[in-house]
Every structure is written in structure tokens, then in C-alpha cells.
Short mmCIF file of C-alpha atoms and ligand atoms in Angstrom, two decimals:
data_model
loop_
_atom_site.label_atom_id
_atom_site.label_comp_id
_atom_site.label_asym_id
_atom_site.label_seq_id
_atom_site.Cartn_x
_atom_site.Cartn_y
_atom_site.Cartn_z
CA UNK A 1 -34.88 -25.78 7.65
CA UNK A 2 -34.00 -29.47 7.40
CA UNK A 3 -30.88 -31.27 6.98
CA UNK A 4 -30.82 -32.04 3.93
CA UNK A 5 -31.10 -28.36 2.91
CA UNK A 6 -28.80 -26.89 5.13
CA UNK A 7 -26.06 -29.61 4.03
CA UNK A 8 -26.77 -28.61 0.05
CA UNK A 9 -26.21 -25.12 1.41
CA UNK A 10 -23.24 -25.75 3.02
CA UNK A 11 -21.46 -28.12 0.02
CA UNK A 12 -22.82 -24.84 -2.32
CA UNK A 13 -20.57 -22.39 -0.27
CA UNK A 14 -17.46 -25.16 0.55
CA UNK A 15 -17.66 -25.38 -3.79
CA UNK A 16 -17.78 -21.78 -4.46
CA UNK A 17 -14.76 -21.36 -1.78
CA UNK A 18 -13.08 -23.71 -3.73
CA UNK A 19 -13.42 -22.26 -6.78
CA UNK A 20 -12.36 -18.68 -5.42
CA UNK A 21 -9.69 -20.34 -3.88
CA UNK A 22 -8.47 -21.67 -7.10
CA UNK A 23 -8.81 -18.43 -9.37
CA UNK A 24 -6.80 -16.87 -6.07
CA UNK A 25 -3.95 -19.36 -6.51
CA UNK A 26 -4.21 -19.28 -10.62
CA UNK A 27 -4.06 -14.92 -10.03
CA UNK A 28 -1.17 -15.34 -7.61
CA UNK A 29 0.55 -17.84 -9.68
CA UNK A 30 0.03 -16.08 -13.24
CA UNK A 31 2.56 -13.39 -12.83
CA UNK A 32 6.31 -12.30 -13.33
CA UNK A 33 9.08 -12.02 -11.14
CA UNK A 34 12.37 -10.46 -11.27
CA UNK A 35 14.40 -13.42 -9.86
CA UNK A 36 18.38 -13.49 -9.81
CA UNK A 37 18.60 -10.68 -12.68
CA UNK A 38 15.67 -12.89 -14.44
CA UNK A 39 12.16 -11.87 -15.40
CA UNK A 40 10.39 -15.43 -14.72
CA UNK A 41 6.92 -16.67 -13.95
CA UNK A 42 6.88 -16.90 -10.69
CA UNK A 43 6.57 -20.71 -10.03
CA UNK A 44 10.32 -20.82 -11.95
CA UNK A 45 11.69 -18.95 -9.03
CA UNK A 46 13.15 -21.49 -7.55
CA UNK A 47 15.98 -21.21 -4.01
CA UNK A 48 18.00 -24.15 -2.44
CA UNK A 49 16.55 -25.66 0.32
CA UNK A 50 19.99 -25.75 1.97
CA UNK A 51 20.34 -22.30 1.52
CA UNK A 52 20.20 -19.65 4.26
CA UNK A 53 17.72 -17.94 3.42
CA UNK A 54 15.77 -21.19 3.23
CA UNK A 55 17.51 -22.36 6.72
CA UNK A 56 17.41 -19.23 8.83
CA UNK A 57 15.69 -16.85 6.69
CA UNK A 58 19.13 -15.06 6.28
CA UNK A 59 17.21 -12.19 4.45
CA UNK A 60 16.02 -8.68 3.98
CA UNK A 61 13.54 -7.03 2.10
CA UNK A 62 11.11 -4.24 1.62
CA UNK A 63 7.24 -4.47 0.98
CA UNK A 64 6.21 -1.07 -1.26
CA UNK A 65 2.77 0.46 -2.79
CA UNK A 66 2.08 1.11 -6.01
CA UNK A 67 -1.07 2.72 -6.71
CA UNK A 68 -3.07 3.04 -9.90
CA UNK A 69 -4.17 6.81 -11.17
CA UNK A 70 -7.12 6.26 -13.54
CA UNK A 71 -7.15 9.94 -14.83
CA UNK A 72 -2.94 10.44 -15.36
CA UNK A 73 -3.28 6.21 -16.64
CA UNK A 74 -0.14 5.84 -14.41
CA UNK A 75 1.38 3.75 -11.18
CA UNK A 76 2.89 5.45 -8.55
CA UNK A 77 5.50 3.49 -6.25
CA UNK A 78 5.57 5.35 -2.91
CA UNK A 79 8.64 6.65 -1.56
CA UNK A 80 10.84 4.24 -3.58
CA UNK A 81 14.24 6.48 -2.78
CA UNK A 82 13.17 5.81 0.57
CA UNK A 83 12.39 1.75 0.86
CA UNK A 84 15.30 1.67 -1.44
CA UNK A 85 17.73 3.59 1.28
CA UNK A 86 16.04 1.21 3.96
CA UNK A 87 16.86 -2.07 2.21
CA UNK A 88 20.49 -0.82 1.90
CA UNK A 89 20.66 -0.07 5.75
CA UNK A 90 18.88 -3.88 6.19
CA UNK A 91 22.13 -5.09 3.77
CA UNK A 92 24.61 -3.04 5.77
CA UNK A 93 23.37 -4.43 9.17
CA UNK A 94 23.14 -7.82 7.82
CA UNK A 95 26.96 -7.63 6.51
CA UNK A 96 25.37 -8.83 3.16
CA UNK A 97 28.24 -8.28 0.68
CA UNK A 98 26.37 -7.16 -2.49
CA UNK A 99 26.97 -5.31 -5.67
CA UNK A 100 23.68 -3.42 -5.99
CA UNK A 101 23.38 -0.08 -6.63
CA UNK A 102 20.56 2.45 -5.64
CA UNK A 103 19.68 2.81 -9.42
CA UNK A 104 19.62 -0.57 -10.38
CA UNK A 105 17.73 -1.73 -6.82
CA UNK A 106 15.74 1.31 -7.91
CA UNK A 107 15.63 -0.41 -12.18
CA UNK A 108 14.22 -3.37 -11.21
CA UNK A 109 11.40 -2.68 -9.15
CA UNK A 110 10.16 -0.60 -12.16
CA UNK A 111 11.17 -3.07 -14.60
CA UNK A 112 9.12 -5.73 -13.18
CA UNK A 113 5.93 -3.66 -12.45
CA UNK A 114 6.48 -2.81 -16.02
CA UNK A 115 6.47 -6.56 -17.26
CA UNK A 116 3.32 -7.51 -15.83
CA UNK A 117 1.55 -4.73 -16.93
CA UNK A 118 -0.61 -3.92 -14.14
CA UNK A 119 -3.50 -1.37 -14.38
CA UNK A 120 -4.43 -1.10 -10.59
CA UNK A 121 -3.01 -1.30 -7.26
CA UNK A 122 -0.49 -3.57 -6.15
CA UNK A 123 2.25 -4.35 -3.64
CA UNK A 124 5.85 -5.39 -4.23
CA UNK A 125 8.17 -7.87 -2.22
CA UNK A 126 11.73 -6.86 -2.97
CA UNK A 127 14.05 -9.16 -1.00
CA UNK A 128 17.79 -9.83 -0.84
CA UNK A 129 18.34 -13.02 -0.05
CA UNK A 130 21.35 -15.36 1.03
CA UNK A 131 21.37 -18.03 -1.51
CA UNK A 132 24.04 -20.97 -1.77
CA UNK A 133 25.33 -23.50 0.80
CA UNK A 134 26.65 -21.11 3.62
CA UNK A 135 25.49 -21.51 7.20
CA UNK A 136 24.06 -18.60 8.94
CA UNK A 137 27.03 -16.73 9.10
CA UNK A 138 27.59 -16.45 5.49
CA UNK A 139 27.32 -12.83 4.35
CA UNK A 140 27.70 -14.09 0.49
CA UNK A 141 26.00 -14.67 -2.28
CA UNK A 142 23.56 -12.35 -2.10
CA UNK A 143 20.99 -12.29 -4.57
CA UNK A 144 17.69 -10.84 -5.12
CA UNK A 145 13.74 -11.33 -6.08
CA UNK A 146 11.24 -8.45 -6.76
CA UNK A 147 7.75 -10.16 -6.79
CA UNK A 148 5.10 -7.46 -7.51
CA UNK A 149 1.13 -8.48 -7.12
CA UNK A 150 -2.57 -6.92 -7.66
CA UNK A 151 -3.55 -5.93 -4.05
CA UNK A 152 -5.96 -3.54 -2.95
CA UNK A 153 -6.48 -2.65 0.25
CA UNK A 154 -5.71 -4.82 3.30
CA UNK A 155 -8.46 -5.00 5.50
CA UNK A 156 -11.40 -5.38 3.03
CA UNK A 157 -13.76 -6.20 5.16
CA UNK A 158 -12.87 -5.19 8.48
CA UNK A 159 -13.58 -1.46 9.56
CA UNK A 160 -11.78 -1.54 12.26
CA UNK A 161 -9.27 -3.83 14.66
CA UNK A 162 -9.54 -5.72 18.31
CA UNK A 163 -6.40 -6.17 19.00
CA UNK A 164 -5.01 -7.27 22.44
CA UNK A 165 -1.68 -6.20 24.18
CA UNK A 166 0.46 -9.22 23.30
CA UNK A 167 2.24 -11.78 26.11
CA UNK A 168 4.86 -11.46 23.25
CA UNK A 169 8.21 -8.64 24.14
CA UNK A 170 9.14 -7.01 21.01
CA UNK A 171 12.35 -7.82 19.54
CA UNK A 172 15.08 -5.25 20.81
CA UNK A 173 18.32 -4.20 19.97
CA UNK A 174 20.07 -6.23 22.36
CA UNK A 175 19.06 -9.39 20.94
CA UNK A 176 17.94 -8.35 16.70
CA UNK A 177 17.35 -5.52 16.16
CA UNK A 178 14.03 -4.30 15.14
CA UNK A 179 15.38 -1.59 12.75
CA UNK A 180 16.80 -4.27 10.88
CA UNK A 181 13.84 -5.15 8.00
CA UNK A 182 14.59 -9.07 7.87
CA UNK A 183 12.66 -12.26 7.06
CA UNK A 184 13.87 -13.78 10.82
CA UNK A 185 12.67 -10.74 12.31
CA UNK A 186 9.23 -11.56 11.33
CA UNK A 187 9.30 -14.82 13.81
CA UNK A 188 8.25 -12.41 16.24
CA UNK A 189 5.73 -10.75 14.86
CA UNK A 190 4.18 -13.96 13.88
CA UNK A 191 4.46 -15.12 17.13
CA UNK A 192 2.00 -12.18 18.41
CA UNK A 193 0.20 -12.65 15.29
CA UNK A 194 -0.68 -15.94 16.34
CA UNK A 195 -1.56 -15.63 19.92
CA UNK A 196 -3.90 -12.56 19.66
CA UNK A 197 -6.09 -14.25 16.66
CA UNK A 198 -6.07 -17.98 18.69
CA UNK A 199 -7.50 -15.27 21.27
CA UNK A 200 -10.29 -14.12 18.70
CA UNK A 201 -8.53 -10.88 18.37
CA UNK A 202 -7.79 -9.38 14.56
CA UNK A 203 -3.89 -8.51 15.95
CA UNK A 204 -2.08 -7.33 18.79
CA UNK A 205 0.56 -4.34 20.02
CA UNK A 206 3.83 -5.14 21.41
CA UNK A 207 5.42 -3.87 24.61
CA UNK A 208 9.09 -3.51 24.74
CA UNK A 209 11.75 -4.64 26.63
CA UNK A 210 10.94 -1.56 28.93
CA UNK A 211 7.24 -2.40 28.99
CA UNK A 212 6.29 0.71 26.49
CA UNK A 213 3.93 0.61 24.09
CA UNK A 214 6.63 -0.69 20.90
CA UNK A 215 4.72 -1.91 17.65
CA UNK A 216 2.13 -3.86 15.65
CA UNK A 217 3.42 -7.37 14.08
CA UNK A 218 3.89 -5.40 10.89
CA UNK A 219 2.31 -2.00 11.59
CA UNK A 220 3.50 1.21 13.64
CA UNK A 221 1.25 2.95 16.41
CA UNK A 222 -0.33 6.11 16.66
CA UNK A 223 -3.16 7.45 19.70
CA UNK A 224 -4.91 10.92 19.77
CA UNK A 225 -5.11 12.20 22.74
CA UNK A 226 -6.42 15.71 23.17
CA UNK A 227 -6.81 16.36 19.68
CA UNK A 228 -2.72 15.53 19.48
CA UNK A 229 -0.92 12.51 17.66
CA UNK A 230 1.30 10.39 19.79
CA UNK A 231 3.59 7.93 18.85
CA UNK A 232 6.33 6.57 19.65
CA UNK A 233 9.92 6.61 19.15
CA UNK A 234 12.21 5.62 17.07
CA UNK A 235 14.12 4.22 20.33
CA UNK A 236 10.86 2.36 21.73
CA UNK A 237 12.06 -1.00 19.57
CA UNK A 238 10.36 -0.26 15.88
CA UNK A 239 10.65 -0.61 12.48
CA UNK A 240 12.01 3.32 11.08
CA UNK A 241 8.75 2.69 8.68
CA UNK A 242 8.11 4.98 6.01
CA UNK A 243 4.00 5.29 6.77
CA UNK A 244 4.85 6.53 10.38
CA UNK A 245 7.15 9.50 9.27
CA UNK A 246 4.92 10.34 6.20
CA UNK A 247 1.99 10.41 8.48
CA UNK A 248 4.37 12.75 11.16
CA UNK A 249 5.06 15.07 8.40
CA UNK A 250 1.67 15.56 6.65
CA UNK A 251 -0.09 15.55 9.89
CA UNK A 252 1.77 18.84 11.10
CA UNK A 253 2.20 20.41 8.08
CA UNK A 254 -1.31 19.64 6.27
CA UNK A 255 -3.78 18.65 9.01
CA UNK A 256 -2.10 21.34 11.43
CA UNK A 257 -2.00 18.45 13.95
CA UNK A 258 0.52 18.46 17.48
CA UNK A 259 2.87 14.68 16.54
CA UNK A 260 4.40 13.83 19.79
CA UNK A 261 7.16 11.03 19.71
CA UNK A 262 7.60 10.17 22.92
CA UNK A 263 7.28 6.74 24.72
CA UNK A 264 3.61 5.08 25.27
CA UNK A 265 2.42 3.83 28.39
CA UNK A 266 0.27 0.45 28.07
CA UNK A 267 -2.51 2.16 30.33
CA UNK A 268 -2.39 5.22 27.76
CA UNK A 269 -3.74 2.61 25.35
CA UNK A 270 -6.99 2.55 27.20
CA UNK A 271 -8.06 6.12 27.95
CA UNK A 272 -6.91 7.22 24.53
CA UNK A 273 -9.37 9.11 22.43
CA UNK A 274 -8.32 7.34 19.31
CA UNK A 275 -5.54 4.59 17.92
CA UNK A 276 -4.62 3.40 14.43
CA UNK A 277 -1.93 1.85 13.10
CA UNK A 278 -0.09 2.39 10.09
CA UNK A 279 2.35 0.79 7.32
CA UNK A 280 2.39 0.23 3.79
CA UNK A 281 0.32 -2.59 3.22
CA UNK A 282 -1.94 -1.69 5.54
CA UNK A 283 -2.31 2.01 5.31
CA UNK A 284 -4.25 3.52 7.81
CA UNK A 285 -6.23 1.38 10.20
CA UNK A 286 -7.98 2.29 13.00
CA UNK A 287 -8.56 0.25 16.37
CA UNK A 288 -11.57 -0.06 17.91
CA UNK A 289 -10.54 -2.13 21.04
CA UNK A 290 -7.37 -2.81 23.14
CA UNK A 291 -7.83 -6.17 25.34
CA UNK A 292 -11.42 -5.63 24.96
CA UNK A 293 -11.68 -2.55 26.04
CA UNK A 294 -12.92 -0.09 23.69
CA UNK A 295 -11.32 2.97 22.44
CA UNK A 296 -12.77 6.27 22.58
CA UNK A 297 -16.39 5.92 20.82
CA UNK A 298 -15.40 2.31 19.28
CA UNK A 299 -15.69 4.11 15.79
CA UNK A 300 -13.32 5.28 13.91
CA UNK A 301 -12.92 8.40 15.05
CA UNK A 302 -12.04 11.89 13.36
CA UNK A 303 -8.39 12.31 13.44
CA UNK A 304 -7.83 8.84 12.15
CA UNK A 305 -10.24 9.72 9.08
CA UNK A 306 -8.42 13.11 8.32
CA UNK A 307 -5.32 11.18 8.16
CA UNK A 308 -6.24 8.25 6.34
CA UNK A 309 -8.13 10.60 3.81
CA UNK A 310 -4.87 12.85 3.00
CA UNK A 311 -2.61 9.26 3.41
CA UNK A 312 -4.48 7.73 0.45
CA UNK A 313 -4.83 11.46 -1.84
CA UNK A 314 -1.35 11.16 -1.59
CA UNK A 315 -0.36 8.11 -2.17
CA UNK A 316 -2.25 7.52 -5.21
CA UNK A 317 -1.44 10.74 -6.37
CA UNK A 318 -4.34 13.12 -6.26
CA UNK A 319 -2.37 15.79 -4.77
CA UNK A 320 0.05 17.38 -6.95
CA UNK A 321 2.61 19.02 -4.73
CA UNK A 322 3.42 15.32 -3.03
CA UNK A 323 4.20 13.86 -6.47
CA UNK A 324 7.74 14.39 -5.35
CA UNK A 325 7.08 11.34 -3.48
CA UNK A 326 5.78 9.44 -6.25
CA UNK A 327 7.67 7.24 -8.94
CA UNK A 328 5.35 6.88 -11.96
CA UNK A 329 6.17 3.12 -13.55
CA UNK A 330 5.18 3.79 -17.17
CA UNK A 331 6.80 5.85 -19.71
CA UNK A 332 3.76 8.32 -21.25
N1 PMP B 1 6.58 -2.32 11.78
C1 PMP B 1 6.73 -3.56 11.26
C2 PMP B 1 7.19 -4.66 12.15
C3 PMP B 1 6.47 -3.79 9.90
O1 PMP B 1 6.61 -5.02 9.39
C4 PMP B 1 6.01 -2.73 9.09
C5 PMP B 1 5.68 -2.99 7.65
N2 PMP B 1 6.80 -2.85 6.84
C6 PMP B 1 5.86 -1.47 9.67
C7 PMP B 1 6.16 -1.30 11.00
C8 PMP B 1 5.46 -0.31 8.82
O2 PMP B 1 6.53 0.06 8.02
P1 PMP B 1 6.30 0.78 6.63
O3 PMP B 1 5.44 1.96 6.91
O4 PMP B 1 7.64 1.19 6.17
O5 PMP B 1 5.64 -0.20 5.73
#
């Protein structure tokens, strides 16, 4: 191969990565937003940089599903009465004073699916934000963006994730509390986030304060051990996420499965039979190494299917008694 042909090679690939690139940013830029009671393209949503949300990110939101059902031509939001109730505990804990009720947080998350017409799966940013001149004690004005987009699932490309223990404690609820579903929150996570891919691993699992096994940077942890699901709990420093108690409740009452919530021991992570992690974005994904060392067969192993299998039946609808945990967008 000479030169000469491997640079025309290269500069063929750098071109056609900046073309994708491009049609990525003209997709993510060519949709509507519900922004301060507005429907606006999204590049009109605009927040003052002295603002703290902008300052502190003073901030709390929810990230929801919807999925696409070709044969009832309908989206389904998952568990909306249930990201809904979360955001309002976020508010609460935040002492953001606010005028939003459940049905009209509920409103415009439909509204604004509605006005961009999508036809396939997406996710949805729905933050309440602290807007105006305040410092980081304000708890006023609130206001609020929805900001749906096309996504499919997460991890295209990856089967499965290394992930490392991070050097990183989980947040706790002695300093902010992880239960709390806020932008600042998030400087922790990306904080582990960073570290384990400058390592050359896809993510990492936080320890908490008491050296437990606590949480992904956005995900929740499950192991099988024994043929039972472990996880743990609420207490251990996580995020109450929705994926981790639908996956509880369907796993004992579909899959016939023993859920444990108990606390995790960091060496548990490396004899365990399985792992996966879980959330809404992300779904169901299993791990295939912890610090390198790998995890049962390295696969993803059998338990993690089953549960993935009956996550993603459900969400998207293919099961009709768990419609009750569906909101379809459209009216038919
Ligand atoms: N933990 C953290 C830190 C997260 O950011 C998320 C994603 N929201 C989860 C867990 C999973 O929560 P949920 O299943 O509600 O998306």
C-alpha cells in the first residue's frame, strides 16, 4: 500500500465523517422544542448566561422513552406518571417554587412529541430550570424546556461494556444527594465518565461513601448470582430510577426470578455470574468486564437476555397487559 493511497483513503473517510457529522448536527438542529410555554426550533431556545442554571446548573430534569409501534402506528412514553412524580420530588428537594401541575408537566411532553411528528423512537429531555439573575440560592423563576429527539438505541455498536470500578465516590446524601435528578449532580458522573474512558474503558461503577457497590454515571446495577438478581438499594447512594424497579417487578413476577436489594460488595463484582446495567436511555446493557476482569463467560449471558427481551416487549408495547404503563402520544 503506498502513501499516497493510504492518505486518499484516509481524506475519503475524514470527508465522509464530515458529512455525517453535518447531517447529525442539521437532524439535531431541525426540530421543536417546548421552551418557556413556547413550541420553538430549537436553536431559538435561548437561556441567560448569568442565569443559574447557566452558572451552577441550578436544574432538574427527567430523560424518558418513547417508542414507536409500527402495527398500533402509535408512540408510547414509558412510565410518564412516574418520571413526572420524580421531577416533582427533584423540584421539591431543590425548593424550586413552581406553578406546574402533574397534568400540564404531563401536556407538554405530549404536546411536543406531537409537534414534531415523530414516527420512531426517541428520547425526551424535560428540564426545569432556574432562569433569571439569581445566584445559586435562588429558588425562583423556574421555568421549563421539553426537547424531544429521534434516538434509537444507545449502544449501537457495542455488545457489551468494560467498565472499571471508578477512583470516583458516588455522590451521597451528606453532601447532594443522589436521589435528587439534577444537572449539578451529573458533575460526578462525568467525572467517572471521564476517567474510566481516558483508561480505555466504555464506563465505570461507583462505590459509595461506605465502599458498596452504588451506581453507573447514568445507569443502575444489577449481578446474577446463582440464577438470582441482586441489586442494590435504594440506601446504597442511587438514583430511585424507573428501569431498576420495572426490571424488579417484571423479573419476579414474569421471569419468576429471586430480586435481592441488598448492598454489593466490590469483590462480588468479580465472581458474579452476570452484570448489566440499566436506565432509560440505555435500557438493558450487559457488562462483560469489571477492571479487566471478565464476568462470568464474557458474553452476555442468559438472565441479562431474558430481561432485556421482556424490558424492550414492554416498553414498546408488544405486550398488552403492561400498556398500563404506556402513554400513547397520538390521538387515533
Ligand atoms: N442512575 C443515574 C445516575 C442516572 O442518570 C440514570 C438515568 N436517568 C439512572 C440511574 C437510571 O434511571 P432511569 O431508569 O430512571 O432512567
Amino acid at each position: 500500500m503506498t502513501a499516497k493511497y493510504i492518505f486518499r483513503n484516509t481524506f475519503l473517510v475524514y470527508e465522509m465523517l464530515f458529512v455525517l457529522d453535518l447531517f447529525m448536527e442539521e437532524k439535531l438542529m431541525d426540530r421543536l422544542v417546548w421552551f418557556k410555554g413556547d413550541i420553538v426550533n430549537i436553536d431559538e431556545a435561548k437561556v441567560n448566561v448569568l442565569s443559574p442554571t447557566s452558572q451552577f446548573g441550578a436544574n432538574v430534569f427527567e430523560g424518558l422513552r418513547g417508542y414507536w409501534n409500527k402495527i398500533d402506528n402509535q408512540l408510547y412514553v414509558f412510565k410518564l406518571n412516574q418520571h413526572t412524580d420524580r421531577l416533582k420530588s427533584s423540584m421539591k428537594m431543590m425548593e424550586l417554587e413552581h406553578n406546574f401541575s402533574t397534568d400540564f408537566l404531563q401536556q407538554s411532553v405530549i404536546e411536543i412529541i406531537r409537534a414534531n411528528k415523530f414516527e420512531e423512537d426517541i428520547v425526551c429531555r424535560q428540564t426545569v430550570f432556574l432562569d433569571g439573575f439569581g445566584s445559586w440560592s435562588a429558588t425562583g423563576p423556574s421555568e421549563m424546556f421539553i426537547a424531544p429527539m429521534a434516538k434509537g438505541r444507545y449502544y449501537e455498536n457495542i455488545q457489551g461494556l468494560h467498565v472499571c470500578i471508578s477512583s470516583w465516590e458516588r455522590i451521597n446524601e451528606k453532601s447532594l444527594s443522589p436521589k435528587i435528578k439534577m444537572g449539578a449532580n451529573y458533575m460526578n458522573s462525568r467525572m467517572g465518565q471521564l476517567e474510566a474512558v481516558r483508561k480505555g474503558y466504555d464506563s465505570a461503577i461507583f462505590l459509595n461513601q461506605e465502599g458498596t457497590v452504588s451506581e453507573g454515571p447514568g445507569s443502575c446495577v444489577f449481578i446474577v448470582k446463582n440464577g438470582a438478581l441482586i441489586t442494590p438499594p435504594l440506601t446504597a447512594s442511587i438514583l430511585d430510577s424507573i428501569t431498576r424497579s420495572t426490571i424488579i417487578s417484571i423479573a419476579k413476577s414474569e421471569l419468576k426470578l429471586e430480586v435481592i436489594e441488598r448492598d454489593i460488595e466490590k469483590s462480588e463484582l468479580l465472581i458474579a455470574d452476570e452484570i448489566f446495567m440499566c436506565g432509560t436511555a440505555v435500557e438493558v446493557v450487559p457488562v462483560f468486564s469489571v477492571d479487566r476482569i471478565m464476568v462470568g463467560s464474557g458474553l452476555k449471558g442468559t438472565v441479562t437476555k431474558d430481561v432485556e427481551c421482556l424490558y424492550l416487549k414492554i416498553v414498546r408495547g408488544e405486550i398488552e397487559e403492561y400498556k398500563k404503563w404506556l402513554t400513547p402520544v397520538y390521538k387515533r
